[in-house]
XYZ file of C-alpha atoms in Angstrom:
718
model
C 11.318 -49.566 -7.755
C 11.428 -45.773 -7.817
C 7.926 -44.300 -6.984
C 6.293 -42.536 -9.849
C 4.608 -39.139 -9.194
C 2.673 -36.431 -10.880
C 2.877 -32.833 -9.538
C 0.308 -30.230 -10.430
C 1.334 -26.596 -10.470
C -0.167 -23.051 -11.219
C 1.648 -20.116 -12.827
C 3.309 -17.482 -10.589
C 0.656 -14.991 -9.484
C 1.002 -11.479 -10.618
C 1.135 -10.116 -7.239
C 1.864 -6.390 -7.364
C -0.085 -5.016 -4.635
C 3.207 -4.042 -2.785
C 5.751 -3.350 -5.417
C 7.024 -0.026 -4.730
C 8.772 3.255 -6.007
C 12.435 3.576 -5.013
C 14.102 6.972 -5.230
C 17.265 8.196 -7.178
C 18.122 11.598 -8.186
C 19.046 11.948 -11.716
C 21.056 14.875 -13.596
C 23.725 16.692 -11.964
C 24.635 20.350 -11.238
C 26.089 20.990 -14.544
C 23.095 19.622 -16.608
C 19.534 20.384 -16.886
C 17.255 18.166 -14.965
C 13.490 18.465 -13.874
C 12.822 20.161 -10.560
C 9.485 20.252 -8.659
C 8.911 23.849 -7.458
C 6.556 24.955 -4.697
C 5.150 28.497 -4.996
C 3.096 30.453 -2.405
C -0.414 30.895 -3.650
C -1.002 34.011 -1.481
C 1.651 35.815 -3.360
C -0.079 35.235 -6.901
C 0.234 38.532 -8.634
C -3.284 39.774 -10.035
C -1.682 40.874 -13.291
C -1.749 37.240 -14.434
C -5.003 35.557 -15.461
C -4.021 32.014 -14.512
C -1.431 30.399 -12.076
C 0.170 28.672 -15.203
C 0.848 32.208 -16.628
C 2.621 33.239 -13.598
C 4.750 30.007 -13.373
C 5.512 30.340 -17.092
C 6.569 33.909 -16.658
C 8.693 33.163 -13.676
C 10.618 30.544 -15.694
C 10.799 32.690 -18.685
C 12.362 35.544 -16.627
C 14.911 33.291 -15.131
C 15.743 31.922 -18.527
C 16.303 35.539 -19.874
C 18.601 36.515 -16.920
C 20.787 33.369 -16.722
C 24.313 34.239 -17.394
C 26.315 32.122 -19.866
C 23.283 31.087 -21.767
C 21.610 32.681 -24.724
C 17.780 32.884 -24.616
C 17.627 30.176 -27.364
C 20.387 27.945 -25.832
C 18.390 27.522 -22.417
C 16.578 24.173 -21.830
C 14.359 25.689 -19.330
C 10.592 24.545 -19.819
C 7.398 24.166 -17.835
C 6.700 20.335 -17.443
C 3.588 20.566 -15.332
C 1.704 23.227 -13.600
C 0.055 21.667 -10.253
C -2.853 23.382 -8.598
C -4.685 20.711 -6.368
C -2.295 18.217 -5.156
C 0.261 20.907 -4.585
C 0.690 24.521 -5.683
C 3.705 25.093 -8.179
C 5.250 23.571 -11.182
C 7.741 21.222 -12.628
C 10.432 22.564 -14.954
C 13.612 21.584 -16.742
C 16.150 23.749 -15.092
C 20.013 24.056 -15.108
C 21.590 24.724 -11.522
C 21.930 28.384 -12.486
C 18.342 28.706 -13.551
C 17.106 26.894 -10.261
C 19.131 29.703 -8.353
C 17.353 32.240 -10.237
C 13.921 30.669 -9.427
C 14.752 30.621 -5.722
C 15.167 34.464 -5.780
C 11.911 34.979 -7.592
C 8.603 36.200 -5.917
C 6.597 33.519 -4.302
C 9.132 30.771 -4.283
C 8.804 28.339 -1.534
C 10.836 25.245 -2.005
C 12.389 23.031 -4.856
C 13.818 19.602 -5.142
C 14.809 17.241 -8.088
C 12.420 15.039 -9.787
C 12.819 11.461 -8.612
C 13.253 8.292 -10.543
C 10.758 5.634 -9.273
C 10.072 1.988 -9.254
C 6.646 0.061 -8.735
C 5.519 -1.783 -5.509
C -5.580 -9.216 -5.295
C -11.735 -14.521 -6.371
C -11.862 -16.031 -2.921
C -10.610 -12.880 -0.974
C -14.111 -11.392 -0.548
C -15.223 -14.512 1.187
C -12.169 -14.775 3.207
C -13.032 -11.301 4.578
C -16.714 -12.552 5.166
C -18.211 -10.099 2.858
C -21.774 -11.059 1.750
C -24.220 -9.144 -0.658
C -26.986 -9.692 1.777
C -25.664 -8.233 4.915
C -22.652 -6.213 6.431
C -20.668 -3.710 4.708
C -21.425 -4.779 1.024
C -25.232 -4.606 1.788
C -25.025 -1.230 3.474
C -22.882 0.191 0.807
C -24.763 -1.299 -2.046
C -21.359 -2.850 -3.191
C -19.704 0.581 -3.334
C -22.263 2.061 -5.623
C -21.353 5.425 -7.245
C -18.196 5.936 -5.244
C -15.451 7.046 -7.558
C -12.030 5.265 -7.141
C -9.047 7.074 -8.741
C -6.081 4.419 -9.346
C -2.600 5.853 -9.744
C -0.658 3.272 -11.579
C 0.474 1.862 -14.926
C -2.824 2.227 -16.805
C -5.726 -0.131 -17.605
C -6.581 -2.924 -20.191
C -10.088 -1.596 -20.936
C -11.299 -4.710 -22.655
C -10.902 -6.828 -19.537
C -14.441 -8.078 -18.500
C -13.802 -6.754 -15.004
C -14.241 -3.236 -16.545
C -17.572 -4.050 -18.404
C -20.627 -1.841 -16.935
C -23.204 -4.415 -16.794
C -25.425 -3.706 -13.828
C -23.958 -0.283 -13.291
C -26.371 2.511 -12.925
C -26.354 4.634 -16.162
C -26.039 8.105 -14.607
C -22.379 8.977 -13.486
C -22.323 11.324 -10.281
C -22.527 14.976 -11.160
C -19.341 15.663 -9.236
C -17.148 13.728 -11.723
C -15.184 16.184 -13.855
C -12.741 13.693 -15.482
C -12.371 12.659 -18.994
C -11.558 9.552 -21.191
C -8.337 10.688 -23.075
C -8.182 9.499 -26.629
C -4.572 8.330 -27.799
C -2.564 5.389 -29.052
C -4.783 2.322 -29.081
C -7.228 3.890 -26.755
C -10.389 5.687 -27.858
C -13.147 7.348 -25.771
C -15.463 4.428 -26.492
C -13.388 2.326 -24.472
C -14.813 4.076 -21.229
C -18.122 3.254 -20.001
C -20.202 3.628 -16.717
C -17.673 1.398 -14.945
C -14.383 2.821 -16.354
C -15.408 6.352 -16.379
C -12.113 8.008 -16.783
C -8.693 7.248 -18.256
C -5.672 9.810 -18.600
C -2.148 9.580 -18.816
C 0.932 11.723 -17.684
C 4.501 11.149 -19.150
C 6.014 14.735 -19.435
C 8.195 13.966 -16.792
C 9.566 10.848 -18.731
C 10.081 12.859 -21.876
C 11.673 15.867 -19.874
C 14.137 13.341 -18.555
C 14.940 12.195 -22.020
C 14.058 14.192 -24.903
C 14.831 11.494 -27.284
C 12.767 8.796 -25.573
C 10.070 6.988 -27.630
C 7.096 5.955 -25.613
C 5.868 2.643 -26.906
C 2.395 2.875 -25.599
C 1.453 6.592 -25.602
C -1.941 6.349 -23.992
C -3.618 5.161 -20.739
C -3.398 1.294 -22.041
C -1.674 -0.792 -19.591
C 1.237 -2.883 -21.081
C 2.603 -3.791 -17.532
C -0.384 -5.318 -16.006
C -0.059 -3.846 -12.394
C -2.719 -1.048 -12.814
C -5.150 -3.395 -14.504
C -4.564 -5.806 -11.634
C -4.952 -3.280 -8.684
C -7.958 -1.551 -10.298
C -9.935 -4.759 -10.879
C -9.039 -5.808 -7.405
C -10.641 -2.560 -5.997
C -13.781 -2.246 -8.193
C -13.819 -4.922 -10.835
C -17.200 -6.076 -12.081
C -18.513 -9.537 -11.780
C -16.680 -11.982 -14.296
C -18.151 -15.534 -14.513
C -15.952 -18.520 -15.374
C -12.739 -16.792 -13.969
C -9.676 -19.039 -13.078
C -5.902 -18.785 -13.075
C -4.715 -21.601 -15.335
C -7.179 -24.029 -13.975
C -7.003 -22.678 -10.412
C -9.551 -20.611 -8.331
C -12.443 -21.341 -10.660
C -15.477 -19.193 -10.098
C -16.957 -15.657 -10.341
C -14.425 -12.821 -9.855
C -15.191 -9.390 -8.455
C -13.608 -6.408 -6.814
C -14.017 -5.378 -3.410
C -16.616 -2.823 -4.463
C -18.061 -4.151 -7.756
C -20.426 -1.247 -8.191
C -17.716 1.497 -7.715
C -16.792 3.670 -10.624
C -13.094 3.462 -11.680
C -10.766 6.103 -13.001
C -7.326 5.228 -14.250
C -4.350 7.694 -14.076
C -1.412 6.250 -15.847
C 1.845 7.606 -14.461
C 4.057 4.739 -14.713
C 6.006 3.868 -17.890
C 8.265 1.108 -19.328
C 10.329 4.223 -20.372
C 10.801 5.876 -17.048
C 9.009 6.425 -13.699
C 9.176 9.956 -12.311
C 7.498 11.620 -9.322
C 6.532 14.715 -11.520
C 4.277 12.208 -13.548
C 2.913 10.762 -10.182
C 2.183 14.138 -8.732
C 0.311 15.186 -11.934
C -1.848 12.010 -11.905
C -2.849 12.694 -8.211
C -3.302 16.450 -8.912
C -5.775 15.417 -11.740
C -7.528 12.908 -9.548
C -8.242 15.541 -6.962
C -9.617 17.969 -9.560
C -11.632 15.275 -11.130
C -13.768 14.701 -8.030
C -12.656 11.070 -6.991
C -13.822 9.858 -3.641
C -10.730 7.375 -2.943
C -7.404 7.320 -4.381
C -5.489 3.964 -4.434
C -1.854 4.200 -4.955
C 0.828 1.459 -4.925
C 3.843 3.254 -4.532
C 5.982 5.154 -2.219
C 9.250 7.309 -1.587
C 12.111 6.329 0.646
C 14.557 8.538 2.291
C 12.843 11.951 1.989
C 11.154 14.068 4.652
C 7.400 14.549 4.328
C 7.807 17.988 2.961
C 9.706 16.491 -0.297
C 7.565 13.404 -0.528
C 4.962 13.924 -3.332
C 2.571 11.263 -2.033
C 2.598 13.152 1.404
C 2.055 16.410 -0.226
C -0.653 15.308 -2.545
C -2.386 13.282 0.047
C -2.721 16.225 2.309
C -4.599 18.062 -0.175
C -6.701 15.163 -0.931
C -7.383 14.741 2.937
C -8.530 18.229 3.125
C -11.171 17.814 0.489
C -12.339 14.458 2.002
C -10.645 11.876 -0.281
C -9.434 8.919 1.448
C -5.938 7.918 0.252
C -4.930 4.133 0.617
C -1.343 3.247 0.120
C 0.636 0.035 0.671
C 3.483 -0.451 3.251
C 6.102 -1.448 0.851
C 7.918 -4.381 -0.420
C 10.958 -4.397 1.738
C 10.148 -6.949 4.379
C 10.782 -8.713 6.580
C 13.341 -6.182 8.171
C 12.025 -3.506 10.532
C 11.983 0.146 9.586
C 11.570 -0.622 5.657
C 8.211 0.887 5.583
C 7.551 3.993 3.682
C 4.072 5.892 3.317
C 4.356 6.454 7.131
C 2.302 9.376 6.366
C -0.106 10.495 9.456
C -2.965 11.538 7.117
C -3.398 8.549 4.885
C -3.976 4.786 5.363
C -0.939 2.434 5.194
C -1.652 -1.207 4.543
C 0.389 -4.408 5.180
C 0.256 -7.305 2.946
C -1.205 -10.479 4.358
C -1.877 -14.139 3.183
C -5.253 -15.741 2.783
C -6.485 -19.258 3.484
C -5.986 -20.519 0.159
C -3.194 -22.480 -1.576
C -2.754 -24.154 -4.987
C -0.967 -27.328 -6.076
C -0.606 -31.068 -5.243
C 1.880 -33.875 -5.408
C 0.188 -37.194 -6.537
C 2.086 -40.131 -5.727
C 1.981 -43.444 -7.873
C -0.418 -45.085 -5.509
C -2.794 -42.337 -6.035
C -2.342 -40.540 -2.652
C -2.449 -36.844 -2.888
C -0.371 -34.357 -0.859
C -1.688 -30.684 -0.778
C 1.098 -28.166 -1.091
C 1.958 -24.607 -2.392
C 3.269 -23.837 -5.818
C 3.310 -21.184 -8.400
C 3.416 -23.282 -11.688
C 0.441 -23.812 -14.014
C -2.336 -26.287 -12.994
C -2.647 -27.386 -16.726
C 1.302 -28.039 -16.918
C 1.696 -31.553 -15.743
C 4.789 -33.049 -14.726
C 3.966 -36.714 -14.521
C 5.354 -40.271 -14.647
C 8.781 -39.254 -13.278
C 10.657 -40.889 -10.487
C 10.880 -39.199 -7.019
C 14.473 -39.174 -5.951
C 15.809 -38.760 -2.600
C 19.380 -39.475 -1.914
C 21.141 -38.449 1.586
C 24.378 -37.243 -0.068
C 22.629 -34.675 -2.580
C 19.187 -34.171 -1.278
C 20.350 -31.068 0.922
C 19.945 -29.521 -2.523
C 22.775 -26.938 -1.841
C 25.205 -27.898 -4.611
C 24.446 -27.512 -8.487
C 27.558 -29.545 -9.083
C 26.128 -32.488 -6.923
C 22.643 -32.321 -8.507
C 23.918 -32.077 -11.984
C 25.267 -35.693 -11.621
C 21.561 -36.838 -11.551
C 19.267 -37.506 -14.666
C 17.449 -34.479 -15.484
C 14.394 -36.336 -15.892
C 13.730 -36.779 -12.250
C 11.806 -34.962 -9.360
C 14.288 -34.282 -6.567
C 13.076 -34.426 -2.825
C 15.159 -31.840 -0.873
C 15.695 -32.235 2.904
C 13.442 -30.433 5.271
C 14.585 -26.914 6.215
C 13.770 -24.902 9.168
C 13.164 -21.515 7.408
C 12.400 -19.831 4.113
C 15.577 -18.301 3.649
C 17.220 -21.838 3.166
C 14.175 -23.051 1.090
C 14.631 -20.187 -1.349
C 18.406 -21.129 -1.550
C 17.425 -24.730 -2.479
C 14.964 -23.423 -5.072
C 17.666 -21.399 -6.791
C 20.192 -24.461 -6.786
C 17.774 -26.942 -8.165
C 16.727 -24.319 -10.871
C 20.205 -23.888 -11.895
C 20.791 -27.668 -12.112
C 18.053 -27.878 -14.618
C 16.074 -30.820 -13.011
C 12.482 -31.606 -14.424
C 10.904 -30.797 -10.910
C 11.509 -30.563 -7.174
C 9.703 -30.939 -3.848
C 10.688 -28.909 -0.894
C 9.743 -29.431 2.649
C 9.421 -26.630 5.164
C 9.396 -27.128 8.892
C 6.693 -24.688 9.586
C 3.397 -23.182 8.255
C 2.710 -23.172 4.582
C 4.184 -20.208 2.836
C 1.459 -19.557 0.294
C 3.195 -16.628 -1.105
C 6.267 -18.586 -1.770
C 8.033 -19.866 -4.813
C 10.018 -18.727 -7.712
C 7.785 -19.877 -10.522
C 10.148 -20.607 -13.263
C 10.437 -24.371 -12.974
C 7.921 -27.151 -11.605
C 8.361 -27.210 -7.973
C 6.038 -27.593 -4.866
C 6.433 -26.786 -1.085
C 5.127 -28.894 1.524
C 4.635 -27.962 4.961
C 5.681 -30.426 7.612
C 1.885 -30.577 8.478
C -0.439 -31.289 5.605
C -2.698 -28.358 4.573
C -5.964 -27.964 2.576
C -6.674 -25.843 -0.554
C -9.450 -23.637 1.009
C -9.784 -23.022 4.841
C -6.097 -23.316 5.230
C -5.127 -22.744 8.884
C -3.603 -20.621 10.234
C -4.537 -17.651 8.103
C -4.049 -14.770 7.673
C -0.367 -14.286 8.421
C 1.931 -11.261 7.494
C 3.646 -11.944 4.090
C 7.311 -12.294 4.076
C 7.770 -9.312 1.736
C 5.394 -6.781 3.431
C 7.470 -3.796 4.878
C 7.568 -3.317 8.414
C 7.451 -0.195 10.475
C 8.129 2.099 11.978
C 8.502 4.581 8.993
C 11.902 6.407 8.949
C 10.036 9.764 7.728
C 7.626 9.642 10.754
C 8.317 6.944 13.236
C 5.969 8.468 15.885
C 2.745 7.296 14.503
C 2.357 3.544 14.495
C 2.528 2.191 10.700
C 1.188 0.066 9.115
C -2.322 0.863 10.156
C -3.891 -2.492 9.248
C -3.276 -5.671 7.134
C -5.450 -6.691 4.119
C -4.830 -9.662 1.598
C -1.755 -9.153 -0.533
C -0.932 -12.660 -1.723
C -2.592 -15.299 -4.008
C -5.276 -12.742 -5.117
C -6.883 -13.355 -8.391
C -7.841 -10.320 -10.318
C -7.598 -9.003 -13.904
C -4.292 -8.853 -16.062
C -3.188 -7.549 -19.232
C -3.099 -10.601 -21.775
C 0.394 -9.643 -22.712
C 2.269 -9.829 -19.852
C -3.791 -4.200 -1.558
C -6.186 -2.485 -1.990
C -8.958 -2.167 0.487
C -12.743 -1.684 0.656
C -12.388 1.896 1.103
C -15.002 2.488 -1.577
C -17.558 0.425 0.249
C -16.874 2.290 3.466
C -17.090 5.799 1.707
C -20.524 4.718 0.133
C -21.758 3.409 3.610
C -20.424 6.574 5.665
C -20.228 9.502 3.007
C -20.391 11.892 6.018
C -17.173 10.550 7.638
C -13.669 12.080 7.371
C -10.710 10.253 6.031
C -9.531 9.854 9.587
C -12.896 8.641 10.782
C -12.680 5.858 8.023
C -9.128 5.057 8.851
C -10.225 4.960 12.653
C -13.091 2.453 12.074
C -10.874 0.149 9.902
C -8.012 0.204 12.741
C -10.163 -0.148 15.835
C -12.232 -3.272 14.316
C -9.134 -5.077 12.870
C -8.512 -8.535 14.358
C -5.156 -9.631 15.833
C -6.251 -13.221 15.595
C -6.125 -15.667 12.666
C -8.723 -18.213 11.825
C -7.593 -20.603 14.516
C -8.181 -17.773 17.232
C -4.496 -17.515 17.819
C -2.341 -14.364 17.283
C -1.443 -13.817 13.612
C 1.919 -15.051 12.765
C 4.766 -13.541 11.037
C 5.850 -15.392 7.740
C 8.913 -13.308 7.946
C 9.788 -14.857 11.373
C 7.665 -17.919 11.374
C 8.358 -18.828 14.989
C 7.067 -15.547 16.075
C 3.673 -13.935 16.448
C 3.374 -10.634 14.316
C 3.804 -7.390 16.039
C 1.874 -4.157 15.116
C 5.005 -2.935 13.270
C 4.142 -5.677 10.769
C 0.453 -5.844 10.711
C -0.856 -2.662 12.329
C -3.864 -3.509 14.308
C -4.354 -6.520 12.395
C -6.506 -8.140 9.673
C -9.272 -5.819 8.404
C -12.789 -6.982 9.197
C -14.973 -4.831 6.871
C -18.365 -5.802 8.534
C -17.437 -4.658 11.868
C -15.853 -1.594 10.502
C -19.273 -0.623 9.284
C -20.384 0.026 12.926
C -17.186 0.819 15.003
C -18.907 2.249 18.141
C -16.232 5.032 18.685
C -13.780 6.696 16.075
C -10.835 8.722 16.655
C -11.085 11.864 14.305
C -8.552 14.434 13.183
C -8.722 17.818 11.490
C -6.187 19.312 8.942
C -4.983 21.661 11.747
C -4.317 18.627 13.863
C -1.789 17.449 11.323
C -0.212 20.838 11.057
C 0.324 20.894 14.972
C 2.087 17.707 14.546
C 4.447 19.261 11.696
C 4.899 22.263 13.865
C 6.124 20.012 16.697
C 8.754 18.498 14.359
C 10.205 22.013 14.089
C 9.438 22.184 10.414
C 9.908 25.810 9.120
C 6.735 27.633 7.954
C 8.070 27.408 4.192
C 8.262 23.451 4.784
C 4.678 23.447 6.206
C 3.459 25.574 3.395
C 4.929 23.104 0.979
C 2.623 20.495 2.246
C -0.349 22.581 3.157
C -0.285 25.010 0.125
C -2.107 27.575 2.362
C -0.850 29.986 5.033
C -4.177 29.699 6.852
C -2.852 27.195 9.270
C -0.788 28.260 12.293
C 1.657 26.846 14.898
C -0.096 28.081 17.979
C -0.469 24.598 19.604
C 2.393 22.366 18.418
C 1.871 18.589 19.469
C 3.177 15.290 18.666
C 0.085 13.879 20.306
C -2.074 13.252 17.178
C -5.647 12.029 17.741
C -4.454 8.536 16.202
C -6.199 5.109 16.873
C -2.868 3.470 18.163
C 0.158 4.120 20.298
C 3.779 3.881 20.014
C 6.428 4.769 22.638
C 9.953 4.966 21.515
C 12.523 4.979 24.162
C 16.236 6.175 23.785
C 18.963 3.571 23.856
C 20.673 5.784 26.416
C 18.015 5.714 28.977
C 16.910 2.916 31.180
C 13.118 4.078 31.363
C 10.505 6.061 29.498
C 7.294 7.735 30.739
C 5.070 8.840 27.859
C 1.618 10.289 28.088
C -0.971 10.350 25.208
C -4.336 12.137 25.178
C -7.143 10.833 22.873
C -10.627 12.159 22.044
C -13.188 9.748 20.826
C -16.493 10.311 19.136
C -19.619 8.222 19.619
C -20.968 7.074 16.348
C -23.273 4.330 17.887
C -27.052 4.568 17.634
C -27.414 6.231 20.856
C -25.714 6.587 24.277
C -23.355 3.863 25.857
C -20.903 3.064 28.503
C -17.251 1.914 27.593
C -14.849 0.508 30.089
C -11.097 0.272 29.429
C -9.312 -3.187 29.188
C -5.506 -3.023 28.909
C -3.058 -5.735 27.927
C 0.254 -4.191 28.919
C 3.461 -4.608 26.779
C 6.228 -6.537 28.515
C 8.154 -4.352 30.936
C 5.641 -1.615 30.871
C 2.917 -0.236 33.189
C -0.168 1.323 31.257
C -2.537 3.612 33.051
C -5.857 4.610 31.308
C -7.853 7.729 32.781
C -10.669 7.786 33.129
C -11.401 4.027 33.005
C -15.074 4.665 32.165
C -16.559 6.788 29.428
C -20.162 7.314 29.376
C -21.805 8.749 26.314
C -25.221 10.201 26.498
C -25.940 10.861 22.783
C -24.627 10.051 19.242
C -21.763 12.203 18.150
C -20.722 13.122 21.774
C -16.990 13.548 22.162
C -15.149 12.489 25.228
C -11.366 12.352 26.094
C -9.093 10.140 28.001
C -5.413 9.642 28.682
C -3.125 6.850 28.565
C 0.324 6.886 30.395
C 2.935 4.272 29.277
C 5.847 3.647 31.922
C 8.518 1.513 30.569
C 11.694 0.314 32.269
C 14.282 -1.068 29.811
C 15.514 -4.628 30.427
C 19.262 -5.818 29.682
C 18.102 -6.888 26.267
C 16.511 -4.161 24.210
C 13.302 -5.662 22.639
C 10.062 -4.484 21.019
C 6.918 -5.207 23.234
C 3.323 -4.616 22.465
C -0.208 -4.667 23.972
C -3.446 -2.859 23.471
C -6.086 -0.827 24.943
C -9.694 -1.967 24.460
C -12.780 0.106 25.181
C -15.465 -2.388 25.818
C -19.194 -1.199 25.650
C -21.478 -2.608 28.293
C -23.694 -5.293 26.914
C -20.813 -6.233 24.451
C -22.054 -4.389 21.369
C -18.801 -2.736 20.476
C -15.122 -3.419 21.159
C -12.854 -0.585 20.147
C -9.201 -1.679 20.063
C -5.924 0.292 19.675
C -2.748 -1.506 19.639
C 0.353 -0.476 21.849
C 4.059 -0.551 20.806
C 6.920 0.097 23.025
C 10.240 0.087 20.972
C 13.835 1.254 21.182
C 14.827 4.221 19.054
C 17.621 1.889 17.295
C 14.929 0.308 15.170
C 14.129 3.682 13.413
């Protein structure tokens, strides 16, 4: 008798926290295309009443002077004027017209617009957030913090965006609007969703004949609705995902205000629109910018997110971005921008799905097919000649009305191959076995299948958790590898949030509400130095990209965020805008390249330095040298209630000797600053490898523990 079985499955989660924007130039030298042009604000001619007038005059004069084109034939046009995220404009130009712009007064730099592509109910419990204590209590659930989400728009009818329980007075600093357009009117905004605007001039400039199917801030993709409700969605009772995760859903900051800036379109995805959205968010007075996108293969002075986030940082706006979706390979991380927070994606302690045998025994597994889509009363089939599940031809010899049991495989790569083969063979269902921890972010979701670990797991309280998700991009960042990225890890897999009916981000809002006086760097420092490198079994966090290994800081940063500890970190590493400029100077950026990022000539290169006051350390050694000695200097600020004494505890990376001086820091009063140095001496082994450790400042009495990860790595990984 073949055993009968029933398999219970949920639908594929719409996990979009780390889908990312890829770069591709469009147009050619002989054609018109959109360029982003940076101008020097200090050279603004007083004859013009507005900056836009100056930009328009510059473009028009270039149009008139261009040889080989009549005035009427030229396609030159202003697409956007930028005044907050950057200073300059976007315009459609021919190559000849671009050369004319380069010779005009005030020109700084120009580069082509870039075509781009996109990159979270139980989560708050997993992060130990409770309304009666900790960060949620201290921030009053993020009350009145304004989060600007740069994304695909919003579905305003979702219950996550109801304003029940919100205070009826929007902060006076808010200058934004609710833009009326196709299938979107001003009444759809409220005291929760306080703003919704859209930007698609870049899309239209790239293709003048394009027809925008949803020409408004309404979301038809789902990504923006999902991420914004994850950040600040209101309480929604009776939420579930096709029968799974039943309960009350809410965002990380359920009392925060939300503003959506739609910059991603089905018809095109362009940097000029992204930049326009960030420009408007800064002008509108947001406290936090949440952005799930990034640019690969460009220097900081041509990266719109780097440029816009510098402006945001100057104004005290915290920018949070994801690490990317290119894992598990090293060096795939983008947004390695020193002045923003880069977040890796981790798993949580929840999985869905079960295999129920004919005798009633239930085996817990992981699946991405609906709970209410039952595949039942079918025979389980295992045959030694075909259960390798690696041949469509062999599997096709079976009756399709069976559930195939595939052989145990050692890694996810082989399991994904099995999934593809079984799907192509069109069998009714499959059971896959993995010799390792349960990958609760696995599955292809297009047919009934379940993955079972060699060790049985439970639905909630899965151990070990968290782990670094397979897809999360790893550092270091090619754009700037000398700052350790990512900074931290947060839940990015199996996160339930709102979505459109048609089709990771952080608790920065709550941190800003609890500590409105802190800079963006201070908030980042608090999150980094209190993050945990341990999972819920109190063992080092594992890397699902390499299941046999523990995760390095290049995969998870300092570790999993601990929002309650971040509320009171003890010490912080702060940084000023000039500190970041000193770093750019050390990179030998020209003054024009620095001006592109800073928009102001008020900064100087008097003290160039690679040694940014960052809450982590990375030493990169050359493949040609046998040893490296690198010295870092750091300054910490005491944000505890009063004085306190901290002593250094060091875990040295393999092959390294780490010296901290002084070994004791004694603070007399709150906000006192003290400095120390770290010297890393590394001697290369025959085998090049990445090694890691940490420096922990332990307060006498155990009240605070301030941890900074250390990475020593060969330059070949960049």
